[in-house]
Amino acid sequence: RGYNINDLCKHTSFMQTAYLLFNEQLPTPSQLQAFCQTEQENRNLPDTLYALFKDIPSHTHPMDVLKIGVSFLATQDTNNPLGHNHNTQTKAIALFAKIPTLVANSYRIMHDLPIHKPDPALSYAENFLSMILGKKTQDPEKTKLLDTSLILYAEHGFNASTFAARVTASTLSDYYSAITSAIGTLKGPLHGGANEKVMDLLAEMDAPEKAATIIRNKLAKKEKIMGFGHRLYRTGDSRVATIKALGYALAQKEDKTHLYNLGAIAEEIMINEKGIYPNLDFPAAMAYHLLDIPIPLYTPIFVASRLTGWSAHIIEQYQNNRLIRPGCLYTGPKPKIGRAHV
């Protein structure tokens, strides 16, 4: 949409950024108020979906539950034709409103925790964090940290999950199918699932005296260090500094800088010895840990944000559609005569 992402973090909320992606321009105060009201009115889930969550095994990854939830919501949509129709944006905004409720309460049900229904009096980020934690949360710094992460994750060009969504939409399949394609793609640790794997790395490092040794041993074994490197950013991910600064400020305030100290050691080695910089998943994982968010929910939170970008791409694909059909170069055996052996 033509805006610098870090400027949006400084001057807008995630809801303003979401409106921008859905509508191609930032909202006026009255437009924002109407958009927020629509989002708040669409947060609730059908009771039948809550009942479904109770039958899903607790070992199921939340991203798989999210795919099930989105597919179920598709069945509840009485106007879900194939291909583009004028209701695509309406569907997208309604799903956008429901995703936090789906993410938080499916996890709570599957872990024998009480449901925490959405609160229409709270902002998007406040409500999301409150449902995850099971208690009303109105800490401005924590809300700002989550809200900023949602802005940073909202849209990022033709990444793997966005491309998957557009490929599905290009076949003139329905909106929900395009979204579930994207969710399945984002689940992978080489894409959205990397933020979960960052926590595995930090847990393994455990203490500063171990950190450098562990990182260097992994490099010596040519293991991938999750949360570092990006195909587009060879000299550093421009989104990192904003979320890292907010997270570290909150960590200092709460005297919880341990993970940031470990992260700093990993960053120094990776940058100085390999010329590889952290990507957004690295500081975002530490931020979510600081907010007491369960690790399996890190990637589903990414979905709540990126749904806005996916939806903008899906709508754009429908508006000027051509089937996306990648070609390939055959490198197999030379042509053979189709004759059976006797």
mmCIF file with all atom_site columns, N, CA and C in Angstrom, residues 3 13 41 54 85 143 312 323:
data_model
loop_
_atom_site.group_PDB
_atom_site.id
_atom_site.type_symbol
_atom_site.label_atom_id
_atom_site.label_alt_id
_atom_site.label_comp_id
_atom_site.label_asym_id
_atom_site.label_entity_id
_atom_site.label_seq_id
_atom_site.pdbx_PDB_ins_code
_atom_site.Cartn_x
_atom_site.Cartn_y
_atom_site.Cartn_z
_atom_site.occupancy
_atom_site.B_iso_or_equiv
_atom_site.pdbx_formal_charge
_atom_site.auth_seq_id
_atom_site.auth_comp_id
_atom_site.auth_asym_id
_atom_site.auth_atom_id
_atom_site.pdbx_PDB_model_num
ATOM 1  N N  . TYR A 1 3   ? 3.309   2.271   2.239   1.00 0.00 ? 3   TYR A N  1
ATOM 2  C CA . TYR A 1 3   ? 3.772   2.808   3.518   1.00 0.00 ? 3   TYR A CA 1
ATOM 3  C C  . TYR A 1 3   ? 4.978   2.041   4.044   1.00 0.00 ? 3   TYR A C  1
ATOM 4  N N  . SER A 1 13  ? -2.313  1.926   14.719  1.00 0.00 ? 13  SER A N  1
ATOM 5  C CA . SER A 1 13  ? -2.588  0.683   15.433  1.00 0.00 ? 13  SER A CA 1
ATOM 6  C C  . SER A 1 13  ? -2.716  -0.445  14.416  1.00 0.00 ? 13  SER A C  1
ATOM 7  N N  . GLU A 1 41  ? -18.258 -6.899  16.658  1.00 0.00 ? 41  GLU A N  1
ATOM 8  C CA . GLU A 1 41  ? -19.544 -7.589  16.539  1.00 0.00 ? 41  GLU A CA 1
ATOM 9  C C  . GLU A 1 41  ? -19.413 -8.985  15.929  1.00 0.00 ? 41  GLU A C  1
ATOM 10 N N  . LYS A 1 54  ? -13.731 -29.844 21.656  1.00 0.00 ? 54  LYS A N  1
ATOM 11 C CA . LYS A 1 54  ? -13.637 -30.795 22.769  1.00 0.00 ? 54  LYS A CA 1
ATOM 12 C C  . LYS A 1 54  ? -13.300 -32.206 22.288  1.00 0.00 ? 54  LYS A C  1
ATOM 13 N N  . ASN A 1 85  ? -16.715 -13.000 -5.569  1.00 0.00 ? 85  ASN A N  1
ATOM 14 C CA . ASN A 1 85  ? -18.021 -12.360 -5.493  1.00 0.00 ? 85  ASN A CA 1
ATOM 15 C C  . ASN A 1 85  ? -17.880 -11.125 -4.618  1.00 0.00 ? 85  ASN A C  1
ATOM 16 N N  . THR A 1 143 ? 0.051   -4.580  25.584  1.00 0.00 ? 143 THR A N  1
ATOM 17 C CA . THR A 1 143 ? -0.841  -4.449  24.433  1.00 0.00 ? 143 THR A CA 1
ATOM 18 C C  . THR A 1 143 ? -0.102  -3.859  23.239  1.00 0.00 ? 143 THR A C  1
ATOM 19 N N  . ALA A 1 312 ? -6.066  -9.388  1.370   1.00 0.00 ? 312 ALA A N  1
ATOM 20 C CA . ALA A 1 312 ? -5.847  -8.350  0.355   1.00 0.00 ? 312 ALA A CA 1
ATOM 21 C C  . ALA A 1 312 ? -5.358  -8.962  -0.950  1.00 0.00 ? 312 ALA A C  1
ATOM 22 N N  . LEU A 1 323 ? -5.220  -18.005 -14.021 1.00 0.00 ? 323 LEU A N  1
ATOM 23 C CA . LEU A 1 323 ? -4.774  -19.204 -13.333 1.00 0.00 ? 323 LEU A CA 1
ATOM 24 C C  . LEU A 1 323 ? -3.257  -19.193 -13.168 1.00 0.00 ? 323 LEU A C  1
#
